[in-house]
PDB file of C-alpha atoms and ligand atoms in Angstrom:
ATOM      1  CA  MET A 260      -0.035   0.135   0.036  1.00 95.00           C
ATOM      2  CA  LEU A 261       2.815   2.292   0.598  1.00 97.00           C
ATOM      3  CA  GLU A 262       6.238   2.489  -1.543  1.00 98.00           C
ATOM      4  CA  LEU A 263       9.146   4.865  -0.875  1.00 98.00           C
ATOM      5  CA  LYS A 264      11.742   5.246  -3.330  1.00 98.00           C
ATOM      6  CA  ASP A 265      15.054   7.373  -2.727  1.00 98.00           C
ATOM      7  CA  VAL A 266      13.021   9.649  -0.426  1.00 97.00           C
ATOM      8  CA  SER A 267      15.315  12.565   1.035  1.00 97.00           C
ATOM      9  CA  CYS A 268      14.109  15.436   3.354  1.00 96.00           C
ATOM     10  CA  SER A 269      15.943  18.642   4.421  1.00 95.00           C
ATOM     11  CA  TYR A 270      15.528  21.440   6.743  1.00 94.00           C
ATOM     12  CA  ASP A 271      17.103  24.432   5.170  1.00 90.00           C
ATOM     13  CA  GLN A 272      20.602  23.074   4.211  1.00 85.00           C
ATOM     14  CA  LEU A 273      20.525  20.215   6.381  1.00 91.00           C
ATOM     15  CA  ARG A 274      19.678  16.981   4.626  1.00 93.00           C
ATOM     16  CA  VAL A 275      17.812  14.763   7.394  1.00 95.00           C
ATOM     17  CA  LEU A 276      16.761  11.874   5.155  1.00 97.00           C
ATOM     18  CA  LYS A 277      18.903  10.483   2.633  1.00 96.00           C
ATOM     19  CA  ASP A 278      17.599   8.161  -0.088  1.00 97.00           C
ATOM     20  CA  ILE A 279      15.199   6.138   1.873  1.00 97.00           C
ATOM     21  CA  SER A 280      13.474   3.200   0.023  1.00 98.00           C
ATOM     22  CA  PHE A 281      10.982   0.705   1.556  1.00 97.00           C
ATOM     23  CA  SER A 282       7.542  -0.591   1.173  1.00 97.00           C
ATOM     24  CA  LEU A 283       4.607  -1.527   3.429  1.00 96.00           C
ATOM     25  CA  LYS A 284       2.104  -4.116   2.827  1.00 95.00           C
ATOM     26  CA  GLU A 285      -1.734  -4.349   4.086  1.00 95.00           C
ATOM     27  CA  ASN A 286      -2.093  -5.859   7.742  1.00 95.00           C
ATOM     28  CA  GLU A 287       1.522  -5.068   8.547  1.00 95.00           C
ATOM     29  CA  ILE A 288       2.996  -3.538  11.803  1.00 95.00           C
ATOM     30  CA  VAL A 289       6.482  -2.010  10.849  1.00 96.00           C
ATOM     31  CA  CYS A 290       8.487  -0.320  13.158  1.00 94.00           C
ATOM     32  CA  ILE A 291      11.152   2.313  12.842  1.00 95.00           C
ATOM     33  CA  ILE A 292      13.868   2.635  15.431  1.00 91.00           C
ATOM     34  CA  GLY A 293      17.121   4.442  15.708  1.00 90.00           C
ATOM     35  CA  PRO A 294      18.905   6.809  18.072  1.00 88.00           C
ATOM     36  CA  ASN A 295      17.594  10.388  18.675  1.00 87.00           C
ATOM     37  CA  GLY A 296      17.742  12.784  15.856  1.00 90.00           C
ATOM     38  CA  CYS A 297      18.498   9.939  13.270  1.00 93.00           C
ATOM     39  CA  GLY A 298      15.154  11.144  11.269  1.00 95.00           C
ATOM     40  CA  LYS A 299      12.437   9.036  12.478  1.00 93.00           C
ATOM     41  CA  THR A 300       9.782  11.730  13.131  1.00 92.00           C
ATOM     42  CA  THR A 301      10.768  13.474   9.963  1.00 95.00           C
ATOM     43  CA  LEU A 302      10.153  10.234   7.882  1.00 96.00           C
ATOM     44  CA  LEU A 303       6.654   9.838   9.315  1.00 95.00           C
ATOM     45  CA  LYS A 304       5.962  13.619   8.572  1.00 94.00           C
ATOM     46  CA  ALA A 305       7.083  13.264   4.976  1.00 95.00           C
ATOM     47  CA  ILE A 306       4.697  10.164   4.619  1.00 96.00           C
ATOM     48  CA  ALA A 307       1.916  12.085   6.229  1.00 94.00           C
ATOM     49  CA  GLY A 308       2.473  14.870   3.695  1.00 93.00           C
ATOM     50  CA  LEU A 309       3.684  17.311   6.271  1.00 92.00           C
ATOM     51  CA  LEU A 310       6.927  17.848   4.725  1.00 93.00           C
ATOM     52  CA  PRO A 311       8.378  18.593   1.267  1.00 94.00           C
ATOM     53  CA  TYR A 312      10.661  15.598  -0.143  1.00 96.00           C
ATOM     54  CA  THR A 313      12.481  14.590  -3.266  1.00 96.00           C
ATOM     55  CA  GLY A 314      12.204  11.057  -4.491  1.00 97.00           C
ATOM     56  CA  SER A 315       8.704   9.425  -4.369  1.00 98.00           C
ATOM     57  CA  ILE A 316       6.229   8.369  -1.739  1.00 98.00           C
ATOM     58  CA  LYS A 317       3.308   6.550  -3.245  1.00 97.00           C
ATOM     59  CA  PHE A 318       0.078   5.599  -1.256  1.00 96.00           C
ATOM     60  CA  HIS A 319      -1.975   2.970  -3.249  1.00 95.00           C
ATOM     61  CA  GLY A 320      -0.033   4.248  -6.488  1.00 95.00           C
ATOM     62  CA  SER A 321      -0.666   8.061  -5.888  1.00 95.00           C
ATOM     63  CA  GLU A 322       1.881  10.282  -4.977  1.00 96.00           C
ATOM     64  CA  ILE A 323       1.717  11.879  -1.561  1.00 95.00           C
ATOM     65  CA  GLN A 324       2.557  15.377  -2.601  1.00 92.00           C
ATOM     66  CA  ASP A 325       0.138  15.485  -5.417  1.00 92.00           C
ATOM     67  CA  LEU A 326      -2.999  14.310  -3.321  1.00 92.00           C
ATOM     68  CA  LYS A 327      -5.364  16.868  -1.701  1.00 89.00           C
ATOM     69  CA  ARG A 328      -4.947  17.294   1.940  1.00 84.00           C
ATOM     70  CA  LYS A 329      -8.654  15.870   2.446  1.00 83.00           C
ATOM     71  CA  ASP A 330      -7.897  12.936   0.221  1.00 88.00           C
ATOM     72  CA  LEU A 331      -4.672  12.129   1.968  1.00 91.00           C
ATOM     73  CA  ALA A 332      -6.462  12.392   5.358  1.00 87.00           C
ATOM     74  CA  LYS A 333      -8.998   9.628   4.412  1.00 88.00           C
ATOM     75  CA  GLY A 334      -5.883   7.312   3.783  1.00 94.00           C
ATOM     76  CA  ILE A 335      -3.394   8.177   6.468  1.00 95.00           C
ATOM     77  CA  ALA A 336      -3.760   9.211   9.922  1.00 94.00           C
ATOM     78  CA  PHE A 337      -0.576  10.805  11.837  1.00 91.00           C
ATOM     79  CA  MET A 338      -0.913   9.922  15.637  1.00 87.00           C
ATOM     80  CA  SER A 339       1.495  11.917  17.404  1.00 75.00           C
ATOM     81  CA  GLN A 340       2.329  12.719  20.984  1.00 62.00           C
ATOM     82  CA  ILE A 341      -0.928  12.730  22.990  1.00 59.00           C
ATOM     83  CA  SER A 342      -0.149  16.244  24.868  1.00 55.00           C
ATOM     84  CA  GLU A 343      -1.009  18.258  21.673  1.00 55.00           C
ATOM     85  CA  MET A 344      -4.529  19.401  22.864  1.00 57.00           C
ATOM     86  CA  TYR A 345      -5.737  20.681  25.923  1.00 62.00           C
ATOM     87  CA  PHE A 346      -8.974  22.761  25.209  1.00 74.00           C
ATOM     88  CA  GLU A 347     -12.124  22.046  27.303  1.00 82.00           C
ATOM     89  CA  TYR A 348     -13.367  19.652  24.661  1.00 88.00           C
ATOM     90  CA  SER A 349     -15.700  16.743  25.412  1.00 92.00           C
ATOM     91  CA  ILE A 350     -14.505  13.231  24.866  1.00 93.00           C
ATOM     92  CA  TYR A 351     -17.138  13.183  22.039  1.00 94.00           C
ATOM     93  CA  GLU A 352     -16.104  16.387  20.450  1.00 91.00           C
ATOM     94  CA  THR A 353     -12.513  15.525  20.363  1.00 90.00           C
ATOM     95  CA  VAL A 354     -13.323  12.249  18.737  1.00 92.00           C
ATOM     96  CA  MET A 355     -15.661  14.075  16.304  1.00 91.00           C
ATOM     97  CA  LEU A 356     -12.688  16.009  15.021  1.00 87.00           C
ATOM     98  CA  GLY A 357     -11.532  12.996  13.190  1.00 87.00           C
ATOM     99  CA  ARG A 358     -14.692  13.147  11.089  1.00 87.00           C
ATOM    100  CA  TYR A 359     -14.224  16.807   9.977  1.00 80.00           C
ATOM    101  CA  LEU A 360     -11.405  15.696   7.903  1.00 73.00           C
ATOM    102  CA  HIS A 361     -13.918  13.910   5.783  1.00 68.00           C
ATOM    103  CA  GLY A 362     -16.224  16.854   5.516  1.00 61.00           C
ATOM    104  CA  LYS A 363     -17.171  18.156   2.092  1.00 56.00           C
ATOM    105  CA  LYS A 364     -16.937  21.817   2.639  1.00 54.00           C
ATOM    106  CA  GLY A 365     -15.315  24.361   4.883  1.00 53.00           C
ATOM    107  CA  LEU A 366     -13.445  23.462   8.125  1.00 54.00           C
ATOM    108  CA  LEU A 367     -16.170  22.799  10.385  1.00 58.00           C
ATOM    109  CA  PRO A 368     -18.908  21.310   8.275  1.00 59.00           C
ATOM    110  CA  ALA A 369     -22.141  19.907   9.376  1.00 69.00           C
ATOM    111  CA  VAL A 370     -22.200  16.638  11.215  1.00 75.00           C
ATOM    112  CA  GLY A 371     -24.162  14.095   9.577  1.00 83.00           C
ATOM    113  CA  LYS A 372     -25.912  10.811  10.831  1.00 87.00           C
ATOM    114  CA  GLU A 373     -22.969   8.683   9.523  1.00 89.00           C
ATOM    115  CA  ASP A 374     -20.433  10.804  11.503  1.00 90.00           C
ATOM    116  CA  GLU A 375     -22.504  10.296  14.557  1.00 93.00           C
ATOM    117  CA  LYS A 376     -22.575   6.368  14.027  1.00 94.00           C
ATOM    118  CA  ILE A 377     -18.873   6.206  13.420  1.00 94.00           C
ATOM    119  CA  VAL A 378     -17.990   8.130  16.486  1.00 95.00           C
ATOM    120  CA  GLU A 379     -20.342   6.159  18.496  1.00 96.00           C
ATOM    121  CA  ARG A 380     -19.090   2.942  17.187  1.00 95.00           C
ATOM    122  CA  VAL A 381     -15.259   3.907  18.002  1.00 94.00           C
ATOM    123  CA  LEU A 382     -16.059   5.180  21.378  1.00 95.00           C
ATOM    124  CA  ARG A 383     -17.445   2.101  22.220  1.00 94.00           C
ATOM    125  CA  ASP A 384     -14.707  -0.032  20.794  1.00 90.00           C
ATOM    126  CA  VAL A 385     -12.382   2.028  23.220  1.00 90.00           C
ATOM    127  CA  GLU A 386     -14.878   1.714  26.061  1.00 91.00           C
ATOM    128  CA  LEU A 387     -15.416   5.578  26.522  1.00 93.00           C
ATOM    129  CA  TRP A 388     -19.070   5.713  25.265  1.00 95.00           C
ATOM    130  CA  GLN A 389     -20.436   6.207  28.975  1.00 95.00           C
ATOM    131  CA  GLU A 390     -18.090   9.276  29.601  1.00 94.00           C
ATOM    132  CA  LYS A 391     -18.427  10.769  26.267  1.00 95.00           C
ATOM    133  CA  ASP A 392     -19.464  14.108  27.666  1.00 95.00           C
ATOM    134  CA  LYS A 393     -16.541  14.526  30.113  1.00 94.00           C
ATOM    135  CA  PRO A 394     -14.067  17.193  29.268  1.00 92.00           C
ATOM    136  CA  ILE A 395     -10.873  15.813  28.217  1.00 89.00           C
ATOM    137  CA  THR A 396      -8.945  17.977  30.685  1.00 86.00           C
ATOM    138  CA  GLN A 397     -10.389  15.873  33.341  1.00 86.00           C
ATOM    139  CA  LEU A 398      -8.867  12.515  32.092  1.00 86.00           C
ATOM    140  CA  SER A 399      -6.176  10.240  32.983  1.00 82.00           C
ATOM    141  CA  GLY A 400      -3.348   9.584  30.749  1.00 78.00           C
ATOM    142  CA  GLY A 401      -4.778   6.159  29.724  1.00 81.00           C
ATOM    143  CA  GLN A 402      -8.144   7.641  28.839  1.00 85.00           C
ATOM    144  CA  LEU A 403      -6.594  10.305  27.008  1.00 85.00           C
ATOM    145  CA  GLN A 404      -4.400   7.886  25.070  1.00 84.00           C
ATOM    146  CA  ARG A 405      -7.761   6.073  24.219  1.00 89.00           C
ATOM    147  CA  VAL A 406      -9.541   9.410  23.153  1.00 91.00           C
ATOM    148  CA  PHE A 407      -6.657  10.313  20.554  1.00 89.00           C
ATOM    149  CA  LEU A 408      -6.820   6.575  19.432  1.00 91.00           C
ATOM    150  CA  ALA A 409     -10.592   6.752  18.977  1.00 93.00           C
ATOM    151  CA  ARG A 410     -10.225  10.098  17.013  1.00 92.00           C
ATOM    152  CA  THR A 411      -7.565   8.507  14.650  1.00 93.00           C
ATOM    153  CA  PHE A 412     -10.036   5.539  14.143  1.00 94.00           C
ATOM    154  CA  ALA A 413     -12.970   8.015  13.524  1.00 93.00           C
ATOM    155  CA  GLN A 414     -10.886   9.397  10.681  1.00 92.00           C
ATOM    156  CA  GLU A 415     -11.008   5.816   9.243  1.00 93.00           C
ATOM    157  CA  PRO A 416      -7.703   5.551   7.740  1.00 95.00           C
ATOM    158  CA  LYS A 417      -5.884   2.760   6.074  1.00 96.00           C
ATOM    159  CA  LEU A 418      -2.627   3.388   7.301  1.00 97.00           C
ATOM    160  CA  ILE A 419      -1.731   4.820  10.955  1.00 96.00           C
ATOM    161  CA  LEU A 420       1.581   6.451  11.394  1.00 95.00           C
ATOM    162  CA  LEU A 421       2.237   6.483  15.213  1.00 92.00           C
ATOM    163  CA  ASP A 422       4.888   8.605  16.731  1.00 87.00           C
ATOM    164  CA  GLU A 423       5.104   6.833  20.078  1.00 77.00           C
ATOM    165  CA  PRO A 424       4.780   9.149  23.020  1.00 65.00           C
ATOM    166  CA  THR A 425       8.099   9.874  24.828  1.00 56.00           C
ATOM    167  CA  ASN A 426       6.416  11.347  27.911  1.00 54.00           C
ATOM    168  CA  HIS A 427       6.793   8.277  30.071  1.00 54.00           C
ATOM    169  CA  LEU A 428       3.247   7.040  29.824  1.00 60.00           C
ATOM    170  CA  ASP A 429       2.446   4.290  31.986  1.00 67.00           C
ATOM    171  CA  LEU A 430       3.819   1.098  30.349  1.00 73.00           C
ATOM    172  CA  LYS A 431       0.500  -0.494  30.774  1.00 75.00           C
ATOM    173  CA  TYR A 432      -1.327   2.375  28.652  1.00 77.00           C
ATOM    174  CA  GLN A 433       1.381   1.750  25.947  1.00 79.00           C
ATOM    175  CA  LEU A 434       0.661  -1.795  25.863  1.00 83.00           C
ATOM    176  CA  GLU A 435      -2.939  -1.121  25.750  1.00 84.00           C
ATOM    177  CA  LEU A 436      -2.510   1.317  22.921  1.00 85.00           C
ATOM    178  CA  MET A 437      -0.507  -1.306  20.887  1.00 87.00           C
ATOM    179  CA  GLN A 438      -2.733  -4.279  21.642  1.00 90.00           C
ATOM    180  CA  ARG A 439      -5.491  -2.019  20.221  1.00 90.00           C
ATOM    181  CA  LEU A 440      -3.423  -0.954  17.204  1.00 92.00           C
ATOM    182  CA  GLU A 441      -2.523  -4.513  16.565  1.00 93.00           C
ATOM    183  CA  LYS A 442      -6.209  -5.708  16.432  1.00 93.00           C
ATOM    184  CA  TRP A 443      -7.073  -2.817  14.068  1.00 94.00           C
ATOM    185  CA  SER A 444      -4.257  -3.604  11.770  1.00 95.00           C
ATOM    186  CA  LYS A 445      -5.544  -7.042  10.973  1.00 94.00           C
ATOM    187  CA  GLU A 446      -8.690  -5.720   9.711  1.00 92.00           C
ATOM    188  CA  LYS A 447      -8.766  -5.531   5.885  1.00 91.00           C
ATOM    189  CA  GLY A 448      -6.637  -3.072   4.164  1.00 93.00           C
ATOM    190  CA  HIS A 449      -5.011  -1.579   7.505  1.00 96.00           C
ATOM    191  CA  ALA A 450      -1.478  -1.158   8.400  1.00 97.00           C
ATOM    192  CA  VAL A 451       0.778   0.574  10.929  1.00 96.00           C
ATOM    193  CA  LEU A 452       3.910   2.174  10.658  1.00 96.00           C
ATOM    194  CA  GLY A 453       5.299   3.368  13.780  1.00 93.00           C
ATOM    195  CA  VAL A 454       8.218   5.087  15.725  1.00 91.00           C
ATOM    196  CA  PHE A 455       9.031   3.243  18.784  1.00 82.00           C
ATOM    197  CA  HIS A 456      11.524   4.557  21.417  1.00 77.00           C
ATOM    198  CA  ASP A 457      10.989   1.208  23.509  1.00 78.00           C
ATOM    199  CA  LEU A 458      12.847  -1.806  21.657  1.00 80.00           C
ATOM    200  CA  ASN A 459      10.886  -4.166  23.558  1.00 81.00           C
ATOM    201  CA  LEU A 460       7.536  -2.670  22.458  1.00 81.00           C
ATOM    202  CA  ALA A 461       8.955  -2.885  18.966  1.00 83.00           C
ATOM    203  CA  MET A 462       9.875  -6.383  19.386  1.00 82.00           C
ATOM    204  CA  GLN A 463       6.594  -7.559  20.595  1.00 84.00           C
ATOM    205  CA  PHE A 464       4.285  -5.744  17.902  1.00 88.00           C
ATOM    206  CA  ALA A 465       6.318  -5.294  14.716  1.00 92.00           C
ATOM    207  CA  GLU A 466       6.733  -7.899  12.218  1.00 91.00           C
ATOM    208  CA  ARG A 467       9.301  -5.966  10.448  1.00 95.00           C
ATOM    209  CA  ILE A 468      11.993  -3.458  11.693  1.00 94.00           C
ATOM    210  CA  ILE A 469      13.710  -0.513   9.928  1.00 95.00           C
ATOM    211  CA  LEU A 470      16.830   0.749  11.563  1.00 93.00           C
ATOM    212  CA  LEU A 471      17.630   4.139  10.877  1.00 94.00           C
ATOM    213  CA  ASP A 472      21.020   5.701  11.270  1.00 94.00           C
ATOM    214  CA  GLN A 473      21.816   9.415  10.499  1.00 94.00           C
ATOM    215  CA  GLY A 474      19.002   9.645   8.017  1.00 96.00           C
ATOM    216  CA  GLU A 475      19.592   6.500   6.232  1.00 96.00           C
ATOM    217  CA  ILE A 476      18.484   2.781   6.505  1.00 97.00           C
ATOM    218  CA  ALA A 477      21.330   0.954   8.372  1.00 95.00           C
ATOM    219  CA  LEU A 478      19.183  -2.259   8.332  1.00 94.00           C
ATOM    220  CA  GLU A 479      15.752  -3.484   7.578  1.00 95.00           C
ATOM    221  CA  GLY A 480      14.196  -6.949   8.117  1.00 95.00           C
ATOM    222  CA  GLU A 481      12.198  -9.414  10.322  1.00 93.00           C
ATOM    223  CA  THR A 482      12.155  -8.250  13.801  1.00 90.00           C
ATOM    224  CA  GLN A 483      14.010 -11.277  15.337  1.00 87.00           C
ATOM    225  CA  ARG A 484      16.954 -11.008  12.527  1.00 89.00           C
ATOM    226  CA  VAL A 485      17.458  -7.171  13.214  1.00 88.00           C
ATOM    227  CA  LEU A 486      17.426  -7.581  16.863  1.00 83.00           C
ATOM    228  CA  GLN A 487      20.107 -10.072  16.770  1.00 84.00           C
ATOM    229  CA  ASP A 488      22.358  -8.191  14.229  1.00 87.00           C
ATOM    230  CA  GLN A 489      25.315  -6.403  15.429  1.00 87.00           C
ATOM    231  CA  THR A 490      24.706  -3.329  13.382  1.00 88.00           C
ATOM    232  CA  LEU A 491      21.986  -2.602  16.112  1.00 85.00           C
ATOM    233  CA  THR A 492      24.641  -2.360  18.589  1.00 84.00           C
ATOM    234  CA  LYS A 493      26.953  -0.227  16.592  1.00 87.00           C
ATOM    235  CA  VAL A 494      24.212   2.169  15.664  1.00 87.00           C
ATOM    236  CA  PHE A 495      23.024   2.622  19.283  1.00 82.00           C
ATOM    237  CA  GLY A 496      26.418   2.540  20.805  1.00 78.00           C
ATOM    238  CA  VAL A 497      25.185   0.303  23.513  1.00 71.00           C
ATOM    239  CA  ASP A 498      24.878  -3.578  24.037  1.00 70.00           C
ATOM    240  CA  VAL A 499      21.128  -3.286  22.943  1.00 70.00           C
ATOM    241  CA  LEU A 500      20.395  -7.048  23.616  1.00 68.00           C
ATOM    242  CA  ASN A 501      21.883  -6.571  27.247  1.00 68.00           C
ATOM    243  CA  TYR A 502      19.893  -3.406  27.726  1.00 67.00           C
ATOM    244  CA  MET A 503      16.644  -4.944  26.224  1.00 66.00           C
ATOM    245  CA  GLN A 504      16.982  -7.920  28.896  1.00 64.00           C
ATOM    246  CA  GLY A 505      16.844  -5.055  31.730  1.00 64.00           C
ATOM    247  CA  SER A 506      13.954  -3.334  30.282  1.00 63.00           C
ATOM    248  CA  LEU A 507      11.851  -6.595  29.356  1.00 61.00           C
ATOM    249  CA  ASN A 508      11.615  -7.174  32.962  1.00 63.00           C
ATOM    250  CA  LYS A 509       9.669  -3.947  33.344  1.00 63.00           C
ATOM    251  CA  TRP A 510       7.553  -5.266  30.353  1.00 59.00           C
ATOM    252  CA  VAL A 511       6.909  -8.596  32.190  1.00 59.00           C
ATOM    253  CA  SER A 512       5.807  -7.078  35.453  1.00 63.00           C
ATOM    254  CA  SER A 513       3.717  -4.576  33.554  1.00 61.00           C
ATOM    255  CA  LYS A 514       1.976  -7.092  31.697  1.00 58.00           C
ATOM    256  CA  GLU A 515       1.247  -9.115  34.713  1.00 62.00           C
ATOM    257  CA  ARG A 516      -0.238  -6.032  36.472  1.00 60.00           C
ATOM    258  CA  ALA A 517      -2.333  -5.148  33.163  1.00 57.00           C
TER     259      ALA A 517
HETATM  260  P1  ADP B 822      14.194  11.647  15.560  1.00 71.41           P
HETATM  261  O1  ADP B 822      12.817  11.468  15.403  1.00 71.41           O
HETATM  262  O2  ADP B 822      14.759  10.290  15.067  1.00 71.41           O
HETATM  263  O3  ADP B 822      14.644  11.992  16.994  1.00 71.41           O
HETATM  264  P2  ADP B 822      13.891  13.860  13.794  1.00 71.41           P
HETATM  265  O4  ADP B 822      13.317  13.447  12.631  1.00 71.41           O
HETATM  266  O5  ADP B 822      12.922  14.633  15.012  1.00 71.41           O
HETATM  267  O6  ADP B 822      14.764  12.629  14.513  1.00 71.41           O
HETATM  268  O7  ADP B 822      15.139  15.056  13.528  1.00 71.41           O
HETATM  269  C1  ADP B 822      16.169  14.503  12.651  1.00 71.41           C
HETATM  270  C2  ADP B 822      17.011  15.708  12.543  1.00 71.41           C
HETATM  271  O8  ADP B 822      16.425  16.926  12.058  1.00 71.41           O
HETATM  272  C3  ADP B 822      17.694  16.249  13.844  1.00 71.41           C
HETATM  273  O9  ADP B 822      18.970  16.650  13.792  1.00 71.41           O
HETATM  274  C4  ADP B 822      16.854  17.377  14.312  1.00 71.41           C
HETATM  275  O10 ADP B 822      17.716  18.349  14.943  1.00 71.41           O
HETATM  276  C5  ADP B 822      16.483  18.175  12.910  1.00 71.41           C
HETATM  277  N1  ADP B 822      15.212  18.644  12.820  1.00 71.41           N
HETATM  278  C6  ADP B 822      14.058  18.114  13.102  1.00 71.41           C
HETATM  279  N2  ADP B 822      12.912  19.065  13.052  1.00 71.41           N
HETATM  280  C7  ADP B 822      13.533  20.262  12.629  1.00 71.41           C
HETATM  281  C8  ADP B 822      13.040  21.483  12.208  1.00 71.41           C
HETATM  282  N3  ADP B 822      11.806  21.883  12.196  1.00 71.41           N
HETATM  283  N4  ADP B 822      13.949  22.466  11.870  1.00 71.41           N
HETATM  284  C9  ADP B 822      15.251  22.102  11.673  1.00 71.41           C
HETATM  285  N5  ADP B 822      15.807  21.079  11.824  1.00 71.41           N
HETATM  286  C10 ADP B 822      14.926  19.880  12.389  1.00 71.41           C
END
C-alpha cells in the first residue's frame, strides 16, 4: 500500500533523510527505530504529507505530494504525542474532530448521521461511550490515550502513522494502545507504521523493523533478525540486547499487572 523510493528530506540546508526506500503491505505493523535525531519523526511527517521531499512516496499508487489534504487524510492518519490538545472539549467532540477531515466543505462542516454513528462505534470500541461528555482535561493519561486513538479510528484511515509518546506514559497504557492497534491492523486494508523508542515494544508488535542511522536505513528485516544483528549495537552505541533484557523485566511485570 505504501512505497518509498529514494526519499530525501532537508530542513534548510541540513539533509536529514537520505535516499530512503522501503515498502509496506496491508496488515503489517512495521516499526522504525534508531537513536535520537536520526530522522524517525521526519520520515513519518514526510509520509503524512507534512514535509516536502524529493524522490517518491506512493500510497496506493498516488504520489503523496500530489494528493489533496483531505484525500490524504482519508487514507493516512498521523497519531503523534498525546499532549497536543488541552482545550475544554468533551471526549465526544474531540473524537468528532476525526470526522471533520471527511467534511465536504469548510473547516467545520455539518456533522451527519453517518459521522455520529462512526463516532459512537469507535467510542464504544475504546470503552469510552459512557463517559463521552466528560471534558478531556479531566482524564487520566490512559483515558486520554484512548480518546486520541478513537479520534484516529474515527478518521477511518487505512494507514496509521504512530509517533510513540516519549512522555513516560505508564507502560500499561502503551501496551494497551499497541494491543488495540494490533487488532485494528488485522482488519482488511489496514497497516501501522510506528516510531518506537522502546525496543521491547517494537519487538512485541512489529513484524518488520527498519533501523535508521543518521538519515539512512542501516538495516531492515524481520524483527528477530534485526534485533540479533550487530549493526544494532553499533548504531545505538550500547549493547542493545543486554539493555533490552533489563527493560524486558519491566514489561513482564507491567503485563502481569495489566
Ligand atoms: P528523531 O525522530 O529520530 O529523533 P527527527 O526526525 O526529529 O529525529 O530529527 C532529525 C534531525 O532533524 C535532527 O538533527 C533534528 O535536530 C533536525 N530537525 C528536526 N526538526 C527540525 C526542524 N523543524 N527544523 C530544523 N531541524 C530539524
